[in-house]
PDB file of C-alpha atoms and ligand atoms in Angstrom:
ATOM      1  CA  MET N   1     -12.274 -14.882 -13.277  1.00 97.00           C
ATOM      2  CA  LYS N   2     -13.933 -11.602 -12.282  1.00 97.00           C
ATOM      3  CA  ILE N   3     -11.748  -9.130 -10.408  1.00 98.00           C
ATOM      4  CA  GLY N   4     -13.023  -5.905  -8.828  1.00 98.00           C
ATOM      5  CA  ILE N   5     -10.600  -3.151  -7.850  1.00 98.00           C
ATOM      6  CA  VAL N   6     -11.892  -0.579  -5.369  1.00 98.00           C
ATOM      7  CA  GLY N   7      -9.919   2.646  -5.612  1.00 98.00           C
ATOM      8  CA  ALA N   8      -8.452   4.189  -8.730  1.00 98.00           C
ATOM      9  CA  GLY N   9      -5.384   5.864  -7.304  1.00 97.00           C
ATOM     10  CA  SER N  10      -1.873   4.835  -8.318  1.00 96.00           C
ATOM     11  CA  ILE N  11      -2.073   1.288  -6.933  1.00 97.00           C
ATOM     12  CA  GLY N  12      -5.637   0.591  -8.134  1.00 98.00           C
ATOM     13  CA  LEU N  13      -4.786   1.740 -11.670  1.00 98.00           C
ATOM     14  CA  LEU N  14      -1.491  -0.219 -11.641  1.00 98.00           C
ATOM     15  CA  PHE N  15      -3.307  -3.441 -10.706  1.00 98.00           C
ATOM     16  CA  ALA N  16      -6.032  -2.774 -13.305  1.00 98.00           C
ATOM     17  CA  ALA N  17      -3.449  -2.309 -16.063  1.00 98.00           C
ATOM     18  CA  TYR N  18      -1.521  -5.487 -15.244  1.00 97.00           C
ATOM     19  CA  MET N  19      -4.534  -7.696 -14.487  1.00 98.00           C
ATOM     20  CA  ASN N  20      -6.497  -6.781 -17.584  1.00 97.00           C
ATOM     21  CA  GLY N  21      -6.352  -9.455 -20.247  1.00 94.00           C
ATOM     22  CA  LEU N  22      -5.833 -12.253 -17.733  1.00 97.00           C
ATOM     23  CA  PHE N  23      -8.967 -11.401 -15.780  1.00 98.00           C
ATOM     24  CA  ASP N  24     -12.320  -9.683 -16.319  1.00 98.00           C
ATOM     25  CA  VAL N  25     -11.540  -6.421 -14.466  1.00 98.00           C
ATOM     26  CA  THR N  26     -13.927  -3.779 -13.090  1.00 98.00           C
ATOM     27  CA  VAL N  27     -12.541  -0.680 -11.375  1.00 98.00           C
ATOM     28  CA  TYR N  28     -14.706   1.040  -8.758  1.00 98.00           C
ATOM     29  CA  THR N  29     -13.969   4.770  -8.560  1.00 98.00           C
ATOM     30  CA  ARG N  30     -14.928   7.464  -6.060  1.00 96.00           C
ATOM     31  CA  THR N  31     -16.410   9.755  -8.708  1.00 97.00           C
ATOM     32  CA  ILE N  32     -18.676   9.136 -11.709  1.00 97.00           C
ATOM     33  CA  GLY N  33     -16.427  11.434 -13.753  1.00 98.00           C
ATOM     34  CA  GLN N  34     -13.387   9.185 -13.283  1.00 98.00           C
ATOM     35  CA  ALA N  35     -15.432   6.073 -14.113  1.00 98.00           C
ATOM     36  CA  GLU N  36     -16.669   7.705 -17.353  1.00 98.00           C
ATOM     37  CA  ARG N  37     -13.136   8.709 -18.283  1.00 98.00           C
ATOM     38  CA  ILE N  38     -11.798   5.176 -17.749  1.00 98.00           C
ATOM     39  CA  ASN N  39     -14.713   3.660 -19.712  1.00 98.00           C
ATOM     40  CA  ARG N  40     -13.884   6.054 -22.545  1.00 98.00           C
ATOM     41  CA  ASN N  41     -10.059   5.861 -22.565  1.00 98.00           C
ATOM     42  CA  GLY N  42      -9.186   2.677 -20.695  1.00 98.00           C
ATOM     43  CA  VAL N  43      -6.366   2.714 -18.134  1.00 98.00           C
ATOM     44  CA  ARG N  44      -3.084   3.837 -19.642  1.00 98.00           C
ATOM     45  CA  LEU N  45       0.130   2.353 -18.287  1.00 97.00           C
ATOM     46  CA  VAL N  46       3.328   4.245 -18.944  1.00 95.00           C
ATOM     47  CA  LYS N  47       6.732   2.751 -18.049  1.00 87.00           C
ATOM     48  CA  GLY N  48       6.976  -0.836 -16.731  1.00 85.00           C
ATOM     49  CA  ALA N  49       5.178  -3.109 -19.229  1.00 86.00           C
ATOM     50  CA  GLY N  50       3.760   0.003 -20.919  1.00 85.00           C
ATOM     51  CA  PRO N  51       3.014   1.977 -22.929  1.00 94.00           C
ATOM     52  CA  LEU N  52      -0.271   0.136 -23.130  1.00 96.00           C
ATOM     53  CA  THR N  53      -3.966   0.771 -22.740  1.00 97.00           C
ATOM     54  CA  ALA N  54      -6.056  -1.620 -20.662  1.00 97.00           C
ATOM     55  CA  ASN N  55      -9.703  -1.534 -21.685  1.00 97.00           C
ATOM     56  CA  VAL N  56     -11.192  -2.244 -18.280  1.00 98.00           C
ATOM     57  CA  ARG N  57     -14.736  -1.483 -17.138  1.00 97.00           C
ATOM     58  CA  ALA N  58     -15.282   1.201 -14.485  1.00 98.00           C
ATOM     59  CA  LYS N  59     -18.177   2.094 -12.197  1.00 98.00           C
ATOM     60  CA  ALA N  60     -18.531   4.601  -9.377  1.00 98.00           C
ATOM     61  CA  LEU N  61     -18.471   2.735  -6.059  1.00 97.00           C
ATOM     62  CA  GLY N  62     -21.925   2.258  -4.574  1.00 94.00           C
ATOM     63  CA  THR N  63     -23.803   2.680  -7.840  1.00 94.00           C
ATOM     64  CA  GLY N  64     -24.678  -1.000  -8.270  1.00 88.00           C
ATOM     65  CA  PRO N  65     -24.087  -4.492  -6.924  1.00 89.00           C
ATOM     66  CA  MET N  66     -20.593  -5.970  -7.003  1.00 94.00           C
ATOM     67  CA  ASP N  67     -20.268  -9.504  -8.264  1.00 93.00           C
ATOM     68  CA  ASN N  68     -16.599 -10.502  -8.381  1.00 96.00           C
ATOM     69  CA  ASP N  69     -14.638 -13.628  -7.481  1.00 97.00           C
ATOM     70  CA  LEU N  70     -12.007 -11.404  -5.903  1.00 98.00           C
ATOM     71  CA  THR N  71     -12.352  -7.771  -4.891  1.00 98.00           C
ATOM     72  CA  ILE N  72      -9.078  -5.899  -4.317  1.00 98.00           C
ATOM     73  CA  ILE N  73      -9.351  -2.918  -1.996  1.00 98.00           C
ATOM     74  CA  ALA N  74      -6.717  -0.385  -2.996  1.00 98.00           C
ATOM     75  CA  VAL N  75      -7.786   2.704  -1.048  1.00 97.00           C
ATOM     76  CA  LYS N  76      -5.701   4.367   1.696  1.00 94.00           C
ATOM     77  CA  GLN N  77      -6.138   3.056   5.197  1.00 92.00           C
ATOM     78  CA  TYR N  78      -7.937   6.194   6.364  1.00 90.00           C
ATOM     79  CA  GLN N  79     -10.501   5.757   3.537  1.00 93.00           C
ATOM     80  CA  LEU N  80     -11.234   2.147   4.399  1.00 95.00           C
ATOM     81  CA  GLU N  81     -14.137   2.661   6.776  1.00 93.00           C
ATOM     82  CA  SER N  82     -16.044   4.633   4.138  1.00 93.00           C
ATOM     83  CA  VAL N  83     -15.817   1.824   1.546  1.00 96.00           C
ATOM     84  CA  LEU N  84     -16.485  -1.175   3.799  1.00 95.00           C
ATOM     85  CA  SER N  85     -20.260  -0.890   3.607  1.00 93.00           C
ATOM     86  CA  HIS N  86     -20.081  -1.158  -0.212  1.00 95.00           C
ATOM     87  CA  LEU N  87     -18.046  -4.366  -0.280  1.00 95.00           C
ATOM     88  CA  PRO N  88     -19.765  -7.563  -1.389  1.00 92.00           C
ATOM     89  CA  ALA N  89     -20.601 -10.271   1.143  1.00 89.00           C
ATOM     90  CA  LYS N  90     -19.727 -12.968  -1.427  1.00 90.00           C
ATOM     91  CA  GLY N  91     -16.382 -13.676  -3.068  1.00 94.00           C
ATOM     92  CA  ALA N  92     -12.962 -13.073  -1.579  1.00 97.00           C
ATOM     93  CA  LEU N  93     -11.482  -9.735  -0.520  1.00 98.00           C
ATOM     94  CA  LEU N  94      -7.829  -8.641  -0.774  1.00 98.00           C
ATOM     95  CA  PHE N  95      -6.790  -5.567   1.241  1.00 98.00           C
ATOM     96  CA  LEU N  96      -3.671  -3.656   0.136  1.00 98.00           C
ATOM     97  CA  GLN N  97      -3.341  -0.945   2.796  1.00 95.00           C
ATOM     98  CA  ASN N  98      -0.078   0.200   4.338  1.00 93.00           C
ATOM     99  CA  GLY N  99       0.272  -0.172   8.102  1.00 91.00           C
ATOM    100  CA  MET N 100      -1.529  -2.640  10.376  1.00 92.00           C
ATOM    101  CA  GLY N 101      -4.261  -0.582  12.007  1.00 87.00           C
ATOM    102  CA  HIS N 102      -6.840  -1.918   9.510  1.00 91.00           C
ATOM    103  CA  LEU N 103      -6.617  -5.485  10.814  1.00 92.00           C
ATOM    104  CA  ARG N 104      -9.117  -4.739  13.570  1.00 90.00           C
ATOM    105  CA  LEU N 105     -11.649  -3.638  10.888  1.00 93.00           C
ATOM    106  CA  LEU N 106     -11.164  -6.843   8.921  1.00 95.00           C
ATOM    107  CA  GLU N 107     -12.018  -8.946  11.994  1.00 93.00           C
ATOM    108  CA  GLN N 108     -15.543  -7.540  11.830  1.00 91.00           C
ATOM    109  CA  LEU N 109     -16.217  -8.478   8.210  1.00 95.00           C
ATOM    110  CA  ASN N 110     -18.568 -11.334   7.481  1.00 92.00           C
ATOM    111  CA  VAL N 111     -16.774 -12.758   4.446  1.00 95.00           C
ATOM    112  CA  GLU N 112     -15.399 -16.269   4.016  1.00 93.00           C
ATOM    113  CA  ALA N 113     -12.017 -15.453   2.471  1.00 97.00           C
ATOM    114  CA  ILE N 114     -10.012 -12.368   3.414  1.00 98.00           C
ATOM    115  CA  TYR N 115      -6.487 -11.772   2.167  1.00 98.00           C
ATOM    116  CA  VAL N 116      -4.036  -8.990   2.901  1.00 98.00           C
ATOM    117  CA  GLY N 117      -1.237  -7.751   0.692  1.00 98.00           C
ATOM    118  CA  SER N 118       1.728  -5.450   0.778  1.00 96.00           C
ATOM    119  CA  VAL N 119       2.755  -3.666  -2.409  1.00 96.00           C
ATOM    120  CA  GLU N 120       6.430  -3.072  -3.075  1.00 93.00           C
ATOM    121  CA  HIS N 121       5.997  -1.289  -6.403  1.00 94.00           C
ATOM    122  CA  GLY N 122       6.586   2.356  -7.113  1.00 92.00           C
ATOM    123  CA  ALA N 123       3.632   3.897  -8.950  1.00 95.00           C
ATOM    124  CA  LEU N 124       2.360   7.368  -9.722  1.00 94.00           C
ATOM    125  CA  ARG N 125      -1.108   8.326 -10.927  1.00 96.00           C
ATOM    126  CA  GLU N 126      -0.331  10.835 -13.658  1.00 96.00           C
ATOM    127  CA  THR N 127      -3.985  11.598 -14.556  1.00 97.00           C
ATOM    128  CA  PRO N 128      -7.323  10.002 -13.526  1.00 98.00           C
ATOM    129  CA  ASP N 129      -6.763   7.282 -16.184  1.00 98.00           C
ATOM    130  CA  THR N 130      -2.960   7.109 -16.454  1.00 98.00           C
ATOM    131  CA  VAL N 131      -0.437   5.440 -14.172  1.00 97.00           C
ATOM    132  CA  SER N 132       3.324   5.382 -14.337  1.00 96.00           C
ATOM    133  CA  HIS N 133       5.062   2.225 -13.078  1.00 95.00           C
ATOM    134  CA  ASN N 134       8.118   3.883 -11.549  1.00 91.00           C
ATOM    135  CA  GLY N 135       9.609   0.897  -9.758  1.00 90.00           C
ATOM    136  CA  ALA N 136       8.993  -2.782 -10.374  1.00 90.00           C
ATOM    137  CA  GLY N 137       8.927  -4.772  -7.157  1.00 91.00           C
ATOM    138  CA  LEU N 138       6.414  -7.393  -6.122  1.00 94.00           C
ATOM    139  CA  THR N 139       3.179  -7.797  -4.192  1.00 97.00           C
ATOM    140  CA  ARG N 140       3.345 -10.002  -1.122  1.00 97.00           C
ATOM    141  CA  VAL N 141       0.028 -11.585  -0.195  1.00 98.00           C
ATOM    142  CA  ALA N 142      -1.145 -13.746   2.697  1.00 98.00           C
ATOM    143  CA  VAL N 143      -4.332 -15.309   4.003  1.00 98.00           C
ATOM    144  CA  PHE N 144      -6.012 -13.425   6.846  1.00 98.00           C
ATOM    145  CA  ARG N 145      -9.018 -15.763   6.896  1.00 97.00           C
ATOM    146  CA  GLY N 146     -10.208 -18.726   4.804  1.00 97.00           C
ATOM    147  CA  SER N 147      -8.712 -20.836   2.047  1.00 97.00           C
ATOM    148  CA  PRO N 148      -5.657 -19.753   0.003  1.00 97.00           C
ATOM    149  CA  ASP N 149      -6.958 -21.475  -3.188  1.00 97.00           C
ATOM    150  CA  LEU N 150      -8.147 -18.380  -5.040  1.00 97.00           C
ATOM    151  CA  LEU N 151      -5.056 -16.397  -4.104  1.00 97.00           C
ATOM    152  CA  GLU N 152      -2.810 -19.189  -5.393  1.00 97.00           C
ATOM    153  CA  LYS N 153      -4.709 -19.237  -8.674  1.00 97.00           C
ATOM    154  CA  VAL N 154      -4.426 -15.449  -9.124  1.00 98.00           C
ATOM    155  CA  ALA N 155      -0.723 -15.484  -8.232  1.00 97.00           C
ATOM    156  CA  SER N 156       0.025 -18.266 -10.688  1.00 97.00           C
ATOM    157  CA  LEU N 157      -1.767 -16.451 -13.548  1.00 97.00           C
ATOM    158  CA  LEU N 158       0.182 -13.277 -12.800  1.00 97.00           C
ATOM    159  CA  SER N 159       3.560 -14.929 -12.304  1.00 95.00           C
ATOM    160  CA  ASP N 160       5.109 -13.847 -15.641  1.00 93.00           C
ATOM    161  CA  THR N 161       3.883 -10.280 -15.672  1.00 94.00           C
ATOM    162  CA  PHE N 162       3.163  -8.907 -12.190  1.00 96.00           C
ATOM    163  CA  PRO N 163       4.595 -11.172  -9.483  1.00 96.00           C
ATOM    164  CA  MET N 164       2.583 -11.964  -6.413  1.00 97.00           C
ATOM    165  CA  LYS N 165       4.351 -13.908  -3.636  1.00 97.00           C
ATOM    166  CA  LEU N 166       2.254 -15.929  -1.230  1.00 97.00           C
ATOM    167  CA  GLU N 167       3.634 -15.510   2.305  1.00 97.00           C
ATOM    168  CA  PRO N 168       2.870 -17.992   5.089  1.00 97.00           C
ATOM    169  CA  ASP N 169       2.168 -15.496   7.895  1.00 96.00           C
ATOM    170  CA  PHE N 170       0.161 -12.301   7.361  1.00 97.00           C
ATOM    171  CA  TYR N 171       1.408 -10.668  10.582  1.00 95.00           C
ATOM    172  CA  GLU N 172       5.086 -11.180   9.698  1.00 94.00           C
ATOM    173  CA  MET N 173       4.461  -9.959   6.168  1.00 96.00           C
ATOM    174  CA  LEU N 174       2.649  -6.765   7.207  1.00 96.00           C
ATOM    175  CA  ALA N 175       5.170  -6.081   9.965  1.00 96.00           C
ATOM    176  CA  GLY N 176       7.988  -6.178   7.391  1.00 94.00           C
ATOM    177  CA  LYS N 177       6.161  -3.733   5.143  1.00 94.00           C
ATOM    178  CA  LEU N 178       5.221  -1.539   8.086  1.00 97.00           C
ATOM    179  CA  ALA N 179       8.906  -1.225   8.999  1.00 97.00           C
ATOM    180  CA  ALA N 180       9.686  -0.224   5.401  1.00 97.00           C
ATOM    181  CA  ASN N 181       6.918   2.397   5.335  1.00 97.00           C
ATOM    182  CA  ALA N 182       7.880   3.681   8.806  1.00 98.00           C
ATOM    183  CA  VAL N 183      11.374   4.387   7.535  1.00 98.00           C
ATOM    184  CA  ILE N 184      10.966   5.300   3.854  1.00 98.00           C
ATOM    185  CA  ASN N 185       7.789   7.353   3.944  1.00 98.00           C
ATOM    186  CA  PRO N 186       8.508   9.894   6.740  1.00 98.00           C
ATOM    187  CA  LEU N 187      12.177  10.287   5.772  1.00 98.00           C
ATOM    188  CA  THR N 188      11.437  10.928   2.084  1.00 98.00           C
ATOM    189  CA  ALA N 189       8.518  13.209   3.030  1.00 98.00           C
ATOM    190  CA  ILE N 190      10.549  15.367   5.412  1.00 98.00           C
ATOM    191  CA  LEU N 191      13.736  15.411   3.338  1.00 98.00           C
ATOM    192  CA  GLY N 192      11.785  15.869   0.090  1.00 98.00           C
ATOM    193  CA  VAL N 193      13.752  13.162  -1.728  1.00 98.00           C
ATOM    194  CA  ARG N 194      13.145  10.145  -3.984  1.00 97.00           C
ATOM    195  CA  ASN N 195      13.199   6.714  -2.310  1.00 97.00           C
ATOM    196  CA  GLY N 196      16.569   5.872  -3.858  1.00 98.00           C
ATOM    197  CA  GLU N 197      18.292   8.848  -2.243  1.00 98.00           C
ATOM    198  CA  LEU N 198      17.874   7.256   1.154  1.00 98.00           C
ATOM    199  CA  VAL N 199      20.487   4.638   0.207  1.00 98.00           C
ATOM    200  CA  GLU N 200      22.539   6.757  -2.193  1.00 98.00           C
ATOM    201  CA  ASN N 201      23.352   9.455   0.357  1.00 98.00           C
ATOM    202  CA  PRO N 202      25.472   7.974   3.218  1.00 98.00           C
ATOM    203  CA  ARG N 203      24.097  10.426   5.775  1.00 98.00           C
ATOM    204  CA  TYR N 204      20.499   9.632   4.894  1.00 98.00           C
ATOM    205  CA  GLU N 205      21.354   5.917   4.936  1.00 98.00           C
ATOM    206  CA  LYS N 206      22.692   6.227   8.476  1.00 98.00           C
ATOM    207  CA  LEU N 207      19.495   7.989   9.516  1.00 98.00           C
ATOM    208  CA  LEU N 208      17.429   5.280   7.811  1.00 98.00           C
ATOM    209  CA  GLU N 209      19.281   2.660   9.847  1.00 98.00           C
ATOM    210  CA  LYS N 210      18.624   4.500  13.148  1.00 98.00           C
ATOM    211  CA  VAL N 211      14.930   4.920  12.421  1.00 98.00           C
ATOM    212  CA  PHE N 212      14.705   1.285  11.368  1.00 98.00           C
ATOM    213  CA  GLU N 213      16.312   0.194  14.655  1.00 98.00           C
ATOM    214  CA  GLU N 214      13.450   1.786  16.614  1.00 98.00           C
ATOM    215  CA  ALA N 215      10.750   0.255  14.415  1.00 98.00           C
ATOM    216  CA  ALA N 216      12.413  -3.171  14.505  1.00 97.00           C
ATOM    217  CA  ALA N 217      12.590  -3.103  18.321  1.00 97.00           C
ATOM    218  CA  ILE N 218       8.888  -2.256  18.593  1.00 97.00           C
ATOM    219  CA  LEU N 219       7.935  -4.964  16.085  1.00 96.00           C
ATOM    220  CA  GLY N 220      10.213  -7.470  17.849  1.00 95.00           C
ATOM    221  CA  PHE N 221      11.986  -8.651  14.682  1.00 95.00           C
ATOM    222  CA  LYS N 222      14.054 -11.777  15.168  1.00 92.00           C
ATOM    223  CA  ASP N 223      15.941 -11.165  11.913  1.00 93.00           C
ATOM    224  CA  PRO N 224      16.540  -7.398  11.891  1.00 96.00           C
ATOM    225  CA  GLN N 225      19.483  -7.560   9.472  1.00 97.00           C
ATOM    226  CA  ASP N 226      17.421  -9.359   6.807  1.00 96.00           C
ATOM    227  CA  ARG N 227      14.542  -6.944   7.353  1.00 96.00           C
ATOM    228  CA  LEU N 228      16.844  -3.944   7.036  1.00 97.00           C
ATOM    229  CA  ALA N 229      18.283  -5.384   3.836  1.00 97.00           C
ATOM    230  CA  ASN N 230      14.717  -5.701   2.516  1.00 95.00           C
ATOM    231  CA  VAL N 231      13.966  -2.025   3.330  1.00 97.00           C
ATOM    232  CA  LYS N 232      17.088  -0.965   1.435  1.00 98.00           C
ATOM    233  CA  ARG N 233      16.131  -3.252  -1.462  1.00 97.00           C
ATOM    234  CA  ILE N 234      12.715  -1.541  -1.654  1.00 95.00           C
ATOM    235  CA  CYS N 235      14.512   1.840  -1.765  1.00 97.00           C
ATOM    236  CA  ARG N 236      16.636   0.614  -4.660  1.00 97.00           C
ATOM    237  CA  ASN N 237      13.747  -1.059  -6.547  1.00 93.00           C
ATOM    238  CA  THR N 238      11.621   2.064  -6.254  1.00 93.00           C
ATOM    239  CA  SER N 239      14.609   4.391  -6.521  1.00 96.00           C
ATOM    240  CA  GLU N 240      12.922   6.891  -8.867  1.00 92.00           C
ATOM    241  CA  ASN N 241       9.650   6.849  -6.945  1.00 93.00           C
ATOM    242  CA  ARG N 242       8.434   9.523  -4.560  1.00 95.00           C
ATOM    243  CA  SER N 243       6.849   7.810  -1.578  1.00 96.00           C
ATOM    244  CA  SER N 244       3.087   7.981  -1.071  1.00 94.00           C
ATOM    245  CA  MET N 245       3.611  10.207   2.004  1.00 96.00           C
ATOM    246  CA  LEU N 246       5.724  12.692   0.094  1.00 97.00           C
ATOM    247  CA  LYS N 247       3.136  12.767  -2.719  1.00 94.00           C
ATOM    248  CA  ASP N 248       0.264  13.171  -0.237  1.00 94.00           C
ATOM    249  CA  LEU N 249       1.975  16.112   1.504  1.00 95.00           C
ATOM    250  CA  ASP N 250       2.791  17.782  -1.815  1.00 94.00           C
ATOM    251  CA  ALA N 251      -0.826  17.363  -2.970  1.00 92.00           C
ATOM    252  CA  GLY N 252      -2.235  18.673   0.333  1.00 92.00           C
ATOM    253  CA  ARG N 253      -3.932  15.328   1.015  1.00 90.00           C
ATOM    254  CA  PRO N 254      -4.000  13.621   4.418  1.00 91.00           C
ATOM    255  CA  THR N 255      -1.159  11.155   4.916  1.00 94.00           C
ATOM    256  CA  GLU N 256      -1.112   7.619   6.325  1.00 93.00           C
ATOM    257  CA  VAL N 257       1.058   8.730   9.229  1.00 95.00           C
ATOM    258  CA  ASP N 258      -1.432   7.509  11.845  1.00 93.00           C
ATOM    259  CA  ALA N 259      -1.654   4.073  10.245  1.00 92.00           C
ATOM    260  CA  ILE N 260       2.131   3.800  10.051  1.00 96.00           C
ATOM    261  CA  LEU N 261       3.948   5.812  12.767  1.00 97.00           C
ATOM    262  CA  GLY N 262       0.826   6.272  14.933  1.00 95.00           C
ATOM    263  CA  TYR N 263       0.371   2.504  15.064  1.00 94.00           C
ATOM    264  CA  LEU N 264       4.031   1.911  16.039  1.00 97.00           C
ATOM    265  CA  LEU N 265       3.966   4.634  18.694  1.00 97.00           C
ATOM    266  CA  ASP N 266       0.814   3.151  20.269  1.00 96.00           C
ATOM    267  CA  GLU N 267       2.592  -0.207  20.411  1.00 96.00           C
ATOM    268  CA  ALA N 268       5.681   1.480  21.945  1.00 98.00           C
ATOM    269  CA  ASP N 269       3.537   3.228  24.561  1.00 97.00           C
ATOM    270  CA  ASP N 270       1.814  -0.036  25.501  1.00 97.00           C
ATOM    271  CA  ARG N 271       5.204  -1.614  26.159  1.00 96.00           C
ATOM    272  CA  GLU N 272       6.755   1.541  27.657  1.00 97.00           C
ATOM    273  CA  MET N 273       9.408   1.671  24.957  1.00 97.00           C
ATOM    274  CA  ALA N 274      11.126   4.897  23.923  1.00 96.00           C
ATOM    275  CA  ALA N 275      11.063   5.750  20.222  1.00 97.00           C
ATOM    276  CA  PRO N 276      12.423   9.313  20.014  1.00 98.00           C
ATOM    277  CA  LEU N 277      13.070   9.394  16.273  1.00 98.00           C
ATOM    278  CA  LEU N 278       9.714   7.870  15.305  1.00 98.00           C
ATOM    279  CA  ARG N 279       8.021  10.335  17.677  1.00 98.00           C
ATOM    280  CA  ALA N 280       9.861  13.289  16.186  1.00 98.00           C
ATOM    281  CA  PHE N 281       8.991  12.222  12.619  1.00 98.00           C
ATOM    282  CA  TYR N 282       5.362  11.663  13.629  1.00 97.00           C
ATOM    283  CA  GLU N 283       5.136  15.236  14.933  1.00 97.00           C
ATOM    284  CA  MET N 284       6.874  16.638  11.860  1.00 97.00           C
ATOM    285  CA  ILE N 285       4.518  14.873   9.449  1.00 97.00           C
ATOM    286  CA  LYS N 286       1.439  15.746  11.556  1.00 95.00           C
ATOM    287  CA  GLY N 287       2.543  19.381  11.555  1.00 94.00           C
ATOM    288  CA  LYS N 288       2.646  19.329   7.743  1.00 93.00           C
ATOM    289  CA  ASP N 289      -0.339  17.025   7.270  1.00 85.00           C
ATOM    290  CA  SER N 290      -3.710  18.633   6.517  1.00 66.00           C
ATOM    291  CA  ASN N 291      -5.054  16.488   9.392  1.00 53.00           C
ATOM    292  CA  GLY N 292      -2.508  18.069  11.707  1.00 50.00           C
ATOM    293  CA  ARG N 293      -4.053  21.475  11.328  1.00 51.00           C
ATOM    294  CA  GLU N 294      -7.295  20.164  12.740  1.00 50.00           C
ATOM    295  CA  SER N 295      -6.200  18.103  15.673  1.00 44.00           C
ATOM    296  CA  CYS N 296      -3.376  17.863  18.148  1.00 42.00           C
TER     297      CYS N 296
HETATM  298  O1  PAF R   1       3.988   3.994   0.390  1.00 52.66           O
HETATM  299  C1  PAF R   1       4.791   3.874  -0.574  1.00 52.66           C
HETATM  300  O2  PAF R   1       5.224   4.835  -1.214  1.00 52.66           O
HETATM  301  C2  PAF R   1       5.180   2.463  -0.989  1.00 52.66           C
HETATM  302  O3  PAF R   1       4.649   1.589  -0.059  1.00 52.66           O
HETATM  303  C3  PAF R   1       6.667   2.196  -1.177  1.00 52.66           C
HETATM  304  C4  PAF R   1       6.860   0.712  -1.433  1.00 52.66           C
HETATM  305  C5  PAF R   1       7.485   2.626   0.014  1.00 52.66           C
HETATM  306  C6  PAF R   1       7.212   2.794  -2.443  1.00 52.66           C
HETATM  307  O4  PAF R   1       7.289   4.178  -2.473  1.00 52.66           O
END
């Protein structure tokens, strides 16, 4: 089965390393330089199942037709619009973005099978061809449109090495992950701590619970205690990991704060709900975010 992976950041490289061998994998990079490097060296996985080298194929996105059974889109949500025009009209697509703002873009796509996923692994891109698997979790996947057949096949092939759990309801699945990202990402980014510290330090844990309460109310969770337990489990599973928002701020890259907290605050405004902590964290991240310097 041919698998395409668009985006060669930490998540794209992690998927490439674990899927290689079971599938015929092509990675689509932003730059020709990164594609050449991956074609020369393969993708190196350190930690997790590594050390290993996955000899996958790489091409710069937009430099040729894409012909895959499944194309996995592993770019950040704010990069999504720029890659959509390159995606194939045939085959299935799996989107792995944090947040929920991208769902409105997926509605407009003319593809038969669209899946969405939420990644609960900790990963760090060490170099353009090397990824460190810092926290083994799982990938939850769900059907957004079309038949689940292909997704079931992929999940069953990966079951021993890189678990993929098929969830019945994409909205519920993404809402659960959104709550986790709304809590873990801004707190770790502002406090400058690893994910695990949020549950190791009792004061941070209390703060995590308060922030979660606001997100859970906006998302209307019927099972908030189970959801909170899942957020804490993600913190423990990815204990050594620095969240994507912390890494983005440190690297001077834009963050996904609009896709995560911005989305929740829009929902809160629509329903006239107060969310003082989420609002405060949004402003703090925007103030530090390279985007924040441009707009207010
Ligand atoms: O955005 C992230 O960093 C990840 O989604 C997660 C699972 C919180 C791990 O750091």
